[in-house]
PDB file of C-alpha atoms and ligand atoms in Angstrom:
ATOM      1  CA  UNK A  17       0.000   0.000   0.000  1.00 69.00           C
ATOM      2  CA  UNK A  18       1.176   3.530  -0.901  1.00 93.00           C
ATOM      3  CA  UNK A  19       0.544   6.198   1.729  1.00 97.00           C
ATOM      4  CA  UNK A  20       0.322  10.219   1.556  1.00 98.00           C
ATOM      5  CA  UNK A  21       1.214  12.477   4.955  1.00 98.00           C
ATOM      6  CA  UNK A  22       2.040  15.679   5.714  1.00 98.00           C
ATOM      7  CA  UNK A  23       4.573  16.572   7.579  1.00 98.00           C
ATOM      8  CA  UNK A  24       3.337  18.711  10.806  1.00 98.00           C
ATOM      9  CA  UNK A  25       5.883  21.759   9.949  1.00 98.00           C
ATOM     10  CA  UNK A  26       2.930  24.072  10.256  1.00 98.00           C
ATOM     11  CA  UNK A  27       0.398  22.621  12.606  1.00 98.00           C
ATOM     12  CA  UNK A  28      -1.595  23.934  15.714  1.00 97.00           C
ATOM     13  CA  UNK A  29      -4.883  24.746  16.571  1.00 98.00           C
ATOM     14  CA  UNK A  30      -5.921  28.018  15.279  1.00 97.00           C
ATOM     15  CA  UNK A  31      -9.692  28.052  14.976  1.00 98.00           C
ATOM     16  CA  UNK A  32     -12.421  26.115  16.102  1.00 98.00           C
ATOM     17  CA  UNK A  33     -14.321  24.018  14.203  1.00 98.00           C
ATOM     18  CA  UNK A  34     -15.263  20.626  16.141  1.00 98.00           C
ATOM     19  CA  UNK A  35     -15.593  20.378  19.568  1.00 98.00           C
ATOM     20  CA  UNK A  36     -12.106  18.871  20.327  1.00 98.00           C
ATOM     21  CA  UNK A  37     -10.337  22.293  19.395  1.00 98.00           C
ATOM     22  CA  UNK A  38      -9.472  25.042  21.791  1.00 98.00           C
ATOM     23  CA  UNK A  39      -7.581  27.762  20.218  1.00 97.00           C
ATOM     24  CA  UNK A  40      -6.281  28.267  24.207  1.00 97.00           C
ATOM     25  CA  UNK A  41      -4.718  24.746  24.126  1.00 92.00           C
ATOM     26  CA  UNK A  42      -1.572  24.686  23.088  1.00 91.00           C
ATOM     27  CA  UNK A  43       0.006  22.277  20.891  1.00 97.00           C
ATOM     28  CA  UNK A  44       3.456  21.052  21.823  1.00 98.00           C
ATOM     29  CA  UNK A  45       4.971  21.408  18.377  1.00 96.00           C
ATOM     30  CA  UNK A  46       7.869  19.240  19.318  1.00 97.00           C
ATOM     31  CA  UNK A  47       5.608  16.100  20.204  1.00 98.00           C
ATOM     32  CA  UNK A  48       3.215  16.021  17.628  1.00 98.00           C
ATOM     33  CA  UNK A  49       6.421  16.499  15.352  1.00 98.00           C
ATOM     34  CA  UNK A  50       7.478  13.194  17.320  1.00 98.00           C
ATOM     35  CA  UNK A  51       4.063  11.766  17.478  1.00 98.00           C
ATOM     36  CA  UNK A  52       4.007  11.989  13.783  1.00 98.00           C
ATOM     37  CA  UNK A  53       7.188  10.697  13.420  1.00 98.00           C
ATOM     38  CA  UNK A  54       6.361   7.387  15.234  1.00 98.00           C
ATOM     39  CA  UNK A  55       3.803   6.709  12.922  1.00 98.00           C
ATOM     40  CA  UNK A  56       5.556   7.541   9.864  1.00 98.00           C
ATOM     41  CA  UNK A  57       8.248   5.160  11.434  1.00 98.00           C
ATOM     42  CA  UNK A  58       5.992   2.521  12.035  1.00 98.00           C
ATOM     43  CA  UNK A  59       4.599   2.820   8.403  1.00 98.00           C
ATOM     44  CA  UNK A  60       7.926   2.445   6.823  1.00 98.00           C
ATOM     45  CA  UNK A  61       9.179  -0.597   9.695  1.00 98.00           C
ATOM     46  CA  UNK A  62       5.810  -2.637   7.993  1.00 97.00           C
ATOM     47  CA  UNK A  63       6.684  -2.342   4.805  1.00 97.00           C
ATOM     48  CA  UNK A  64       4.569   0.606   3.304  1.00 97.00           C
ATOM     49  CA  UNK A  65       5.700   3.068   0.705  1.00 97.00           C
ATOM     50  CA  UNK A  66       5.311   6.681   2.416  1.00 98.00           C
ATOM     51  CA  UNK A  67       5.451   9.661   0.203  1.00 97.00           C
ATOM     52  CA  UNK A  68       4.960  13.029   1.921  1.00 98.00           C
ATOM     53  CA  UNK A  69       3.479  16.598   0.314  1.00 98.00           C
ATOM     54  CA  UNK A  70       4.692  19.521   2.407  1.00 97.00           C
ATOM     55  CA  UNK A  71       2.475  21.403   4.782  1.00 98.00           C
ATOM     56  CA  UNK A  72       1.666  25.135   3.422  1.00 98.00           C
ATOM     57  CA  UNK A  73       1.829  27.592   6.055  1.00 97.00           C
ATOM     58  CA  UNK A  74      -1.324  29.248   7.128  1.00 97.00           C
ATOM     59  CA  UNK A  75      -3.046  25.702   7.056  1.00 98.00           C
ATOM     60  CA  UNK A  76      -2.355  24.440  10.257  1.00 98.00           C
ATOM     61  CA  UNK A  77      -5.108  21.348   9.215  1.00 98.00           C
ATOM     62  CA  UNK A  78      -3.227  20.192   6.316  1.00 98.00           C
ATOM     63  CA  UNK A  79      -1.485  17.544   8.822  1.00 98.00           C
ATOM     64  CA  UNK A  80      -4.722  15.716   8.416  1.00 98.00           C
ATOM     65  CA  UNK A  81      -4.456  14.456   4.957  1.00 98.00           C
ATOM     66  CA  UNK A  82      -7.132  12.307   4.772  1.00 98.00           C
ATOM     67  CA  UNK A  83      -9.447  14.989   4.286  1.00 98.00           C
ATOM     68  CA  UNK A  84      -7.619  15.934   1.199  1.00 98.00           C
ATOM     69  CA  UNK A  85      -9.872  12.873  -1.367  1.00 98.00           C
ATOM     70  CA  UNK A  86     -11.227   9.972  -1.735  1.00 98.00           C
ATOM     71  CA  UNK A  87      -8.608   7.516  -3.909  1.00 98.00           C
ATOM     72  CA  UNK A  88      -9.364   4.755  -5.469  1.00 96.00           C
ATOM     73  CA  UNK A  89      -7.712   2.905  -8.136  1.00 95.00           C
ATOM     74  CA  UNK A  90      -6.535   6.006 -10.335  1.00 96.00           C
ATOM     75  CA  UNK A  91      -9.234   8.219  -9.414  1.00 97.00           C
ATOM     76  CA  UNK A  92      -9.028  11.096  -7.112  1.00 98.00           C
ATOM     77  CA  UNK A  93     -12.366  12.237  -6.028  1.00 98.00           C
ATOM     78  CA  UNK A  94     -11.310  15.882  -4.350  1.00 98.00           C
ATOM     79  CA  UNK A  95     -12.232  17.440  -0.997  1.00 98.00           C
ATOM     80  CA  UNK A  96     -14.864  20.320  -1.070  1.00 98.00           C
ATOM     81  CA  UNK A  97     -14.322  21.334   3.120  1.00 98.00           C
ATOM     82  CA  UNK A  98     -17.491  22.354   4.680  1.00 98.00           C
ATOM     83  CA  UNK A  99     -15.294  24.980   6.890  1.00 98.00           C
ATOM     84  CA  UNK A 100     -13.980  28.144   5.352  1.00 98.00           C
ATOM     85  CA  UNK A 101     -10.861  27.883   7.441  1.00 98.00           C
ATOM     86  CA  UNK A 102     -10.017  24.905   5.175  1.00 98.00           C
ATOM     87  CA  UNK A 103     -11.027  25.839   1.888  1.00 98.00           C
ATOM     88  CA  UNK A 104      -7.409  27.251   1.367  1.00 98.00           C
ATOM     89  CA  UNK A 105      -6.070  23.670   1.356  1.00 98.00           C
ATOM     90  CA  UNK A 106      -8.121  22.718  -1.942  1.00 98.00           C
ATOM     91  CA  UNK A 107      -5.338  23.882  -4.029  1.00 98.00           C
ATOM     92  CA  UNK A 108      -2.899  22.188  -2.752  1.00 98.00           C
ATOM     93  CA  UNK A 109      -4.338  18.959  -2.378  1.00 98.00           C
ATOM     94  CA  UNK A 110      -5.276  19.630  -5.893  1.00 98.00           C
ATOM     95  CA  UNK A 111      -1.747  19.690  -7.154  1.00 98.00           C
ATOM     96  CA  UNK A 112      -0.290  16.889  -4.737  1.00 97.00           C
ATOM     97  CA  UNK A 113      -2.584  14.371  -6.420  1.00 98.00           C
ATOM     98  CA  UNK A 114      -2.435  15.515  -9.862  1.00 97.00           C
ATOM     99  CA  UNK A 115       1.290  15.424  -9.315  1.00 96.00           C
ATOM    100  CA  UNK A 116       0.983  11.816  -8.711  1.00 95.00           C
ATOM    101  CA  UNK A 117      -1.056  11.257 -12.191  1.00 95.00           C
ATOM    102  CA  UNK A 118      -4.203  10.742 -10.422  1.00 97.00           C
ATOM    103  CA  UNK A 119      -7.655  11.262 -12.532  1.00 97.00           C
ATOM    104  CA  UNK A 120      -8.864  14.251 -10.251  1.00 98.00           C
ATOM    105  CA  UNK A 121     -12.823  14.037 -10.244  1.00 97.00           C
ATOM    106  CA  UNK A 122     -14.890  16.967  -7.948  1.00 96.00           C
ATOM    107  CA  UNK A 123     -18.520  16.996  -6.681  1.00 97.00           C
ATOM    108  CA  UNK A 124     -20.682  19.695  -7.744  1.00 96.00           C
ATOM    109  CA  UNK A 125     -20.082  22.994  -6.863  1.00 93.00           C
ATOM    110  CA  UNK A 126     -22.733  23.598  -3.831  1.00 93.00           C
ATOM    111  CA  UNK A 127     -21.765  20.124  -2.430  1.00 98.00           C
ATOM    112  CA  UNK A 128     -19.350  19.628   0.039  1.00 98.00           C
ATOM    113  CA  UNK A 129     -17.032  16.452   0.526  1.00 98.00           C
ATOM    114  CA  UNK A 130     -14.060  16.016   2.910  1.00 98.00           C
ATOM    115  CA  UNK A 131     -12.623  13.179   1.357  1.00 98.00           C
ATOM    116  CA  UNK A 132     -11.748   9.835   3.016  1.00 98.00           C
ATOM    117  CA  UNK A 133     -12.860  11.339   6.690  1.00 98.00           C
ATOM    118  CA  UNK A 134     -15.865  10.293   5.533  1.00 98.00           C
ATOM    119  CA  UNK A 135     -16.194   8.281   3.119  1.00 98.00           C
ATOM    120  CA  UNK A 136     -14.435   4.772   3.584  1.00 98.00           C
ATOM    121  CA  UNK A 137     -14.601   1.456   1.597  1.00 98.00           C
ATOM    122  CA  UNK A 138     -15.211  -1.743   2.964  1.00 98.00           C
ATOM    123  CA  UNK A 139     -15.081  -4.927   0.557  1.00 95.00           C
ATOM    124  CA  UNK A 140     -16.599  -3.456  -2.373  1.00 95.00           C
ATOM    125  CA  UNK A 141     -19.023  -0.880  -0.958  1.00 98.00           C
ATOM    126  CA  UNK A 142     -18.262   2.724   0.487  1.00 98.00           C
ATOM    127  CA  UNK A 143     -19.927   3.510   3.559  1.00 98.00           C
ATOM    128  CA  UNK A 144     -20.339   7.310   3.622  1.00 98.00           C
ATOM    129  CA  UNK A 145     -20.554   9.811   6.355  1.00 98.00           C
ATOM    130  CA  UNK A 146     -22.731  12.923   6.243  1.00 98.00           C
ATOM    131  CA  UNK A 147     -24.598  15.255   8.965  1.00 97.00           C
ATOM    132  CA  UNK A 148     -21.487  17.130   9.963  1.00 98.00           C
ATOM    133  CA  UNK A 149     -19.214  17.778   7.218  1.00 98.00           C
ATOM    134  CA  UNK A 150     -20.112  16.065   3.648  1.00 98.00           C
ATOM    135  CA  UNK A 151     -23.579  16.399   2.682  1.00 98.00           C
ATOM    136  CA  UNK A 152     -25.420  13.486   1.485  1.00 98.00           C
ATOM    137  CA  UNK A 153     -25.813  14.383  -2.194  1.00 98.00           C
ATOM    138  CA  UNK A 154     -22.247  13.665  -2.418  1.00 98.00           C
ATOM    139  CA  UNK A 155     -22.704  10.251  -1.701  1.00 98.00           C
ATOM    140  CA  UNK A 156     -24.484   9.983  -5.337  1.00 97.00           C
ATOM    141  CA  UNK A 157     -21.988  11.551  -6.724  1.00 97.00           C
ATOM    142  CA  UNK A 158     -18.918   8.806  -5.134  1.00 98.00           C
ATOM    143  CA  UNK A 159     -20.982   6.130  -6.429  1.00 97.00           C
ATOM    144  CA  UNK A 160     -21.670   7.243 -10.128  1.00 95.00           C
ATOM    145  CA  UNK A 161     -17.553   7.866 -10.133  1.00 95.00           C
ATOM    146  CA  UNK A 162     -16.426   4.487  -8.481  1.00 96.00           C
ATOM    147  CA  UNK A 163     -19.881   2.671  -9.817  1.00 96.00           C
ATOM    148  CA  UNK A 164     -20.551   1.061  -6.465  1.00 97.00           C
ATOM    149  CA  UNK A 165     -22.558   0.915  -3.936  1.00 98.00           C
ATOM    150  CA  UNK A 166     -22.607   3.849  -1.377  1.00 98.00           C
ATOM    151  CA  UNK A 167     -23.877   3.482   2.380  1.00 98.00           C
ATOM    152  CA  UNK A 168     -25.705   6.797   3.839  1.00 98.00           C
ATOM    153  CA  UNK A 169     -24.972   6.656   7.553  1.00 98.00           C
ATOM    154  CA  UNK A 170     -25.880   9.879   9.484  1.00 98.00           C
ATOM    155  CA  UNK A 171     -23.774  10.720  12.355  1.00 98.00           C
ATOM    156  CA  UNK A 172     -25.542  12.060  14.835  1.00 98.00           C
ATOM    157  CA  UNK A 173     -22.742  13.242  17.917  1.00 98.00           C
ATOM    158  CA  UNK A 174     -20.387  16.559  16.962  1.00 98.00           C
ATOM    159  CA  UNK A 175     -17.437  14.834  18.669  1.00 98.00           C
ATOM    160  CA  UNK A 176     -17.597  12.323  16.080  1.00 98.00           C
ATOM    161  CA  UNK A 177     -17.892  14.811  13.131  1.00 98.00           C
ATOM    162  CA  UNK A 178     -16.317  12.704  10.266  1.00 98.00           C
ATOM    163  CA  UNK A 179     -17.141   9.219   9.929  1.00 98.00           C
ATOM    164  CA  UNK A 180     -13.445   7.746  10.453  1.00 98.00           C
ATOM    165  CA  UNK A 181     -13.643   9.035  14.049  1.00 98.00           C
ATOM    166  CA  UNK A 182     -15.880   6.230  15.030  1.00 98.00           C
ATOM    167  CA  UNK A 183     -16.167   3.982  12.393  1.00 98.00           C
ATOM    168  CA  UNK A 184     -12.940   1.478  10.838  1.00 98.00           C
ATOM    169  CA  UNK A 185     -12.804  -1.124   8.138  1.00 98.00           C
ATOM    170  CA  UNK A 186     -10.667  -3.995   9.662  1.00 98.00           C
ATOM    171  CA  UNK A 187     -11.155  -6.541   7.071  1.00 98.00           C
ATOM    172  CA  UNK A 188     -13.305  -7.079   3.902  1.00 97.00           C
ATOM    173  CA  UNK A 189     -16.373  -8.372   6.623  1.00 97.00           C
ATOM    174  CA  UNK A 190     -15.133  -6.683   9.828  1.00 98.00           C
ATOM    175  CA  UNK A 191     -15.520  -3.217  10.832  1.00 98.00           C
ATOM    176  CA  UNK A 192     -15.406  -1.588  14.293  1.00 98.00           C
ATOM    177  CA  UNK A 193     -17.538   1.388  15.014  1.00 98.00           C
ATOM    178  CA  UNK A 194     -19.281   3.728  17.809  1.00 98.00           C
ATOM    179  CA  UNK A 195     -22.890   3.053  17.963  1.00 98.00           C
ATOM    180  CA  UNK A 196     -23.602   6.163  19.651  1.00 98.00           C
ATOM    181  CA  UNK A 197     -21.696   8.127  16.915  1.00 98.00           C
ATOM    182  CA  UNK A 198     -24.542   7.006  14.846  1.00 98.00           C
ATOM    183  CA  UNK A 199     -29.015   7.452  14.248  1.00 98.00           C
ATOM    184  CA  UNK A 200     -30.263   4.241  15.622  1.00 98.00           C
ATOM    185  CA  UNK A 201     -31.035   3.385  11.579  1.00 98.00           C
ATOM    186  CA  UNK A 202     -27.697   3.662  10.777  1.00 98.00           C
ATOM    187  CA  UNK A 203     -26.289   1.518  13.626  1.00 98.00           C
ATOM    188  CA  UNK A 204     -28.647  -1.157  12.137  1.00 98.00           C
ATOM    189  CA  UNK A 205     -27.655  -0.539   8.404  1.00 98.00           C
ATOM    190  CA  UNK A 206     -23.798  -1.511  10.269  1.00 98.00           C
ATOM    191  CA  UNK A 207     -24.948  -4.434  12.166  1.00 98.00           C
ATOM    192  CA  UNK A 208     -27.142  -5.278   9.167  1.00 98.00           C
ATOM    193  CA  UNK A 209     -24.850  -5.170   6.009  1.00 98.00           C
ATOM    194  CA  UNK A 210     -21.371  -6.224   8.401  1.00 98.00           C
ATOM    195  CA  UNK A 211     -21.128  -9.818   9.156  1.00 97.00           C
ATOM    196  CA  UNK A 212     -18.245  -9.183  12.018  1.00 97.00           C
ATOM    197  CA  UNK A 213     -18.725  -5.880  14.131  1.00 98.00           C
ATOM    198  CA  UNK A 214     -16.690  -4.861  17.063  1.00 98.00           C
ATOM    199  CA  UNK A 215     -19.138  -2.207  19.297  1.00 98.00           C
ATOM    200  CA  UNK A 216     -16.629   0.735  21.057  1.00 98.00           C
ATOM    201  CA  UNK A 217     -18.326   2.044  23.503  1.00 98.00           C
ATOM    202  CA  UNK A 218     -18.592   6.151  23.705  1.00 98.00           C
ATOM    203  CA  UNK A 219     -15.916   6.514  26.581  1.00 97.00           C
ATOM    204  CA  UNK A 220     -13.507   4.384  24.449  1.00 97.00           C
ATOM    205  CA  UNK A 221     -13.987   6.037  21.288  1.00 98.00           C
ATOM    206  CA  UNK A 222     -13.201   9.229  22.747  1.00 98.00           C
ATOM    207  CA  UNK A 223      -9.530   8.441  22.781  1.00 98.00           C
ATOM    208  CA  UNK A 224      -9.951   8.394  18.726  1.00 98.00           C
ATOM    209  CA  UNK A 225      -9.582   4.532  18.751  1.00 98.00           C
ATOM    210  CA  UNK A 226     -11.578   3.920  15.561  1.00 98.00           C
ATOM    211  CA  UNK A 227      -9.307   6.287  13.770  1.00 98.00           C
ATOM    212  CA  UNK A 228      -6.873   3.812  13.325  1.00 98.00           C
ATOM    213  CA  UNK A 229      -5.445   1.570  10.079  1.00 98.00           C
ATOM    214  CA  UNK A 230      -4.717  -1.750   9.411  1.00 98.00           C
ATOM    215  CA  UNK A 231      -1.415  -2.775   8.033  1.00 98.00           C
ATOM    216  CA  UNK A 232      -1.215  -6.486   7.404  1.00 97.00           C
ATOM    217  CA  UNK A 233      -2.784  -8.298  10.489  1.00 97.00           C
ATOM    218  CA  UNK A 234      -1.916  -5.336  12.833  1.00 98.00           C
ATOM    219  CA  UNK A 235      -4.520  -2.115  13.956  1.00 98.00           C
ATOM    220  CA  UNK A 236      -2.176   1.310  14.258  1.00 98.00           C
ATOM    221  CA  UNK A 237      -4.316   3.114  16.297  1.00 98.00           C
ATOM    222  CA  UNK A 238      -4.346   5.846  19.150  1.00 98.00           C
ATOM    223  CA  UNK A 239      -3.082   4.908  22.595  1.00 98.00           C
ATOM    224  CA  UNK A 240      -6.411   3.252  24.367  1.00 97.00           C
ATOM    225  CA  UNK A 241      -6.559   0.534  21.348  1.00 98.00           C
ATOM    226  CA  UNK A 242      -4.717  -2.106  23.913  1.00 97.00           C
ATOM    227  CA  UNK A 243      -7.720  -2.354  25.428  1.00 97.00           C
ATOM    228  CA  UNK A 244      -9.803  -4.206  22.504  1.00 97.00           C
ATOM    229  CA  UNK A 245      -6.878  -6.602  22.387  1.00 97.00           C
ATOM    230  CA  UNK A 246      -9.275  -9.524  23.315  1.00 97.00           C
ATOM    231  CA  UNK A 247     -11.744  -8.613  20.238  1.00 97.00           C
ATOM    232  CA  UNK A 248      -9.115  -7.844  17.871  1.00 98.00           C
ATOM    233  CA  UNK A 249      -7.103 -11.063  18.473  1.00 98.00           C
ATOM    234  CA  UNK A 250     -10.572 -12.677  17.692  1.00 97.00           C
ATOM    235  CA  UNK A 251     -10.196 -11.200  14.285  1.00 97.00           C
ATOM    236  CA  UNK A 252      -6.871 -11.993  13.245  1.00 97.00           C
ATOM    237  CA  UNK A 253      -5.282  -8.316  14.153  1.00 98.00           C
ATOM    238  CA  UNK A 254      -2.867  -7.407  16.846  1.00 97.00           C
ATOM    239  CA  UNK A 255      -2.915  -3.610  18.189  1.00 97.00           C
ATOM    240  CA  UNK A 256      -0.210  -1.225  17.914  1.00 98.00           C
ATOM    241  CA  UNK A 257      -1.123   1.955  20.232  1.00 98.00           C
ATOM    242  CA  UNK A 258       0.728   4.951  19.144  1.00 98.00           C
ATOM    243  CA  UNK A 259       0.135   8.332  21.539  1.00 98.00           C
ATOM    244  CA  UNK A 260      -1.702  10.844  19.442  1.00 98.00           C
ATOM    245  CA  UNK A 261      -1.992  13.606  22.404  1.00 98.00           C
ATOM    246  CA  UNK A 262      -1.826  16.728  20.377  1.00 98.00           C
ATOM    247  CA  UNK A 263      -3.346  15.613  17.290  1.00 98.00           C
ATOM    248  CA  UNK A 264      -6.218  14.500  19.700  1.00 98.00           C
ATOM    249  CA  UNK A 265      -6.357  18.606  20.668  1.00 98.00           C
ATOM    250  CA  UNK A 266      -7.229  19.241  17.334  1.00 98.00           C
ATOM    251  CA  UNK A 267      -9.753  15.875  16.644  1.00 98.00           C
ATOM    252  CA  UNK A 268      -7.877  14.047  14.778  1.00 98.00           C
ATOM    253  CA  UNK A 269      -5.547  10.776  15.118  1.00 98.00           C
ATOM    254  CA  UNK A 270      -3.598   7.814  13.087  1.00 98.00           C
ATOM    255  CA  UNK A 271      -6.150   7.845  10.270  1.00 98.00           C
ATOM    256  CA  UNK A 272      -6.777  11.256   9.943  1.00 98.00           C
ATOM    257  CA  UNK A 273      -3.111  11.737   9.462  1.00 98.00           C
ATOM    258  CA  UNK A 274      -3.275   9.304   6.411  1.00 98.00           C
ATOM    259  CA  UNK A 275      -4.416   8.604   3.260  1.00 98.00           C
ATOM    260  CA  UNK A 276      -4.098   6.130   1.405  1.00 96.00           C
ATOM    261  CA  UNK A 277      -3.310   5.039  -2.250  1.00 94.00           C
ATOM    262  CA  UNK A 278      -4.310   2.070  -3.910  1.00 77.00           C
TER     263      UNK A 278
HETATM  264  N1  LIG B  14      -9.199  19.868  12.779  1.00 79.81           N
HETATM  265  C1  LIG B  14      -9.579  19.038  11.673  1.00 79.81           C
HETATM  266  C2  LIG B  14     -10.996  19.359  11.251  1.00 79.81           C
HETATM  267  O1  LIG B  14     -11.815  19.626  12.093  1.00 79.81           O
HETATM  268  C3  LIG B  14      -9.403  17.605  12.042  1.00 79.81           C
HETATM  269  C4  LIG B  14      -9.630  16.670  10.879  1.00 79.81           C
HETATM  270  C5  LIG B  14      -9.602  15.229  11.263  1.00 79.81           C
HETATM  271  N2  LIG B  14      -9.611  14.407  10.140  1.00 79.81           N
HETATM  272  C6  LIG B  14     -10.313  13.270  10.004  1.00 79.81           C
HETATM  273  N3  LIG B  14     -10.134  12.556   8.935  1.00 79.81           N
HETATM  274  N4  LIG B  14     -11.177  12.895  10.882  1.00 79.81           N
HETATM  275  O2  LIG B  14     -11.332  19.361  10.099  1.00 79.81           O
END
């Protein structure tokens, strides 16, 4: 697997936009550089090819790359960012993935789309997040460009604002997600179209454990992943908990920080 991130040369928390960020926090540039760094480490220890596009100043969000598209195969579906504050990214995400010869597709102009924080595949389906930051007409649009099916879930608590904060594909029939994240419908629509699910309760899913990644049989996950150790050995996967502390200040964690190429 090939794997985009952004450096965090130019990260902090700035504005507000979810309820994890406090512009009074401050972010302890030096860890998250580390914190970053351990994951990028990690990545390159299992095998995985790790290219990096530089952070632009005055985007302190850009560390959080997954927002930037949805890839698939050679096609680039780009993000349209719900938040003004991170409009300014669109160009550059724009020319990172062109640079890489992707086929750069965009949903319609009123429509807004923030890329693979919400919009994730699983086997050959992608279940799509809206109610926070991508609106559900997008959804149409992913499936007429990748011609398959899309899953509508709403999510329903502004902690869990993009759908990779509480949901995770761990294997073509396994997925681990936040109920409570979730409208009771689409907690059955899970349960319903999933044959293996692994239920993180609230409390848990607060330390951003369903933001995580598989590599091979192991999780890469936020710091608080050790504790579904039992339920993950079930299905095949050991954890790897990596401390995420002042990514976490700005809502984000491994999988935000991540996106992946086919
Ligand atoms: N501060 C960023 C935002 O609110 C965090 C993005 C997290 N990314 C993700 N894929 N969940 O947009």
């Amino acid at each position: 697997m090939a794997i985009l991130m952004c450096r965090p040369d130019h990260y902090g928390v700035e504005y507000e936009i979810n309820p994890w960020m406090h512009v009074e926090t401050g972010v302890d540039r030096e860890k998250a550089g580390s914190q970053w760094q351990a994951l990028y480490s990690t990545y390159r220890d299992l095998g995985q090819t790790v290219e990096l596009v530089d952070q632009a100043p005055g985007q302190p969000d850009m560390v959080f790359i997954a927002n930037a598209a949805l890839v698939h195969g050679s096609t680039a579906v780009l993000a349209r960012f719900r938040h003004p504050e991170r409009r300014g990214e669109e160009p550059f995400w724009r020319e990172a993935l062109a640079d890489r010869g992707l086929r750069l597709r965009e949903v319609s102009p009123a429509v807004t789309f923030e890329g693979a924080g919400d919009a994730l595949f699983v086997s050959d389906r992608i279940f799509a997040g809206h109610g926070f930051r991508t609106d559900i007409e997008a959804h149409r649009e992913l499936a007429r460009w990748f011609d398959v099916e899309v899953v509508s879930l709403q999510l329903v608590d502004p902690f869990f604002y993009h759908l990779d904060t509480c949901f995770c594909p761990l294997a073509p029939e396994v997925v681990m997600f936040a109920p409570r994240a979730f409208s009771p419908q689409s907690a059955r629509t899970i349960r319903a179209l999933v044959p293996h699910v692994i239920e993180v309760p609230t409390w848990l899913a607060r330390d951003f454990i369903c933001n995580g990644v598989v590599v091979g049989d192991r999780l890469l996950s936020s710091t608080g992943v050790e504790k579904l150790d039992g339920e993950l050995h079930h299905e095949g996967l050991a954890a790897t908990a990596l401390p995420m502390t002042e990514f976490l200040k700005a809502g984000g964690g491994v999988r935000c920080l991540t996106l992946e190429l086919d």
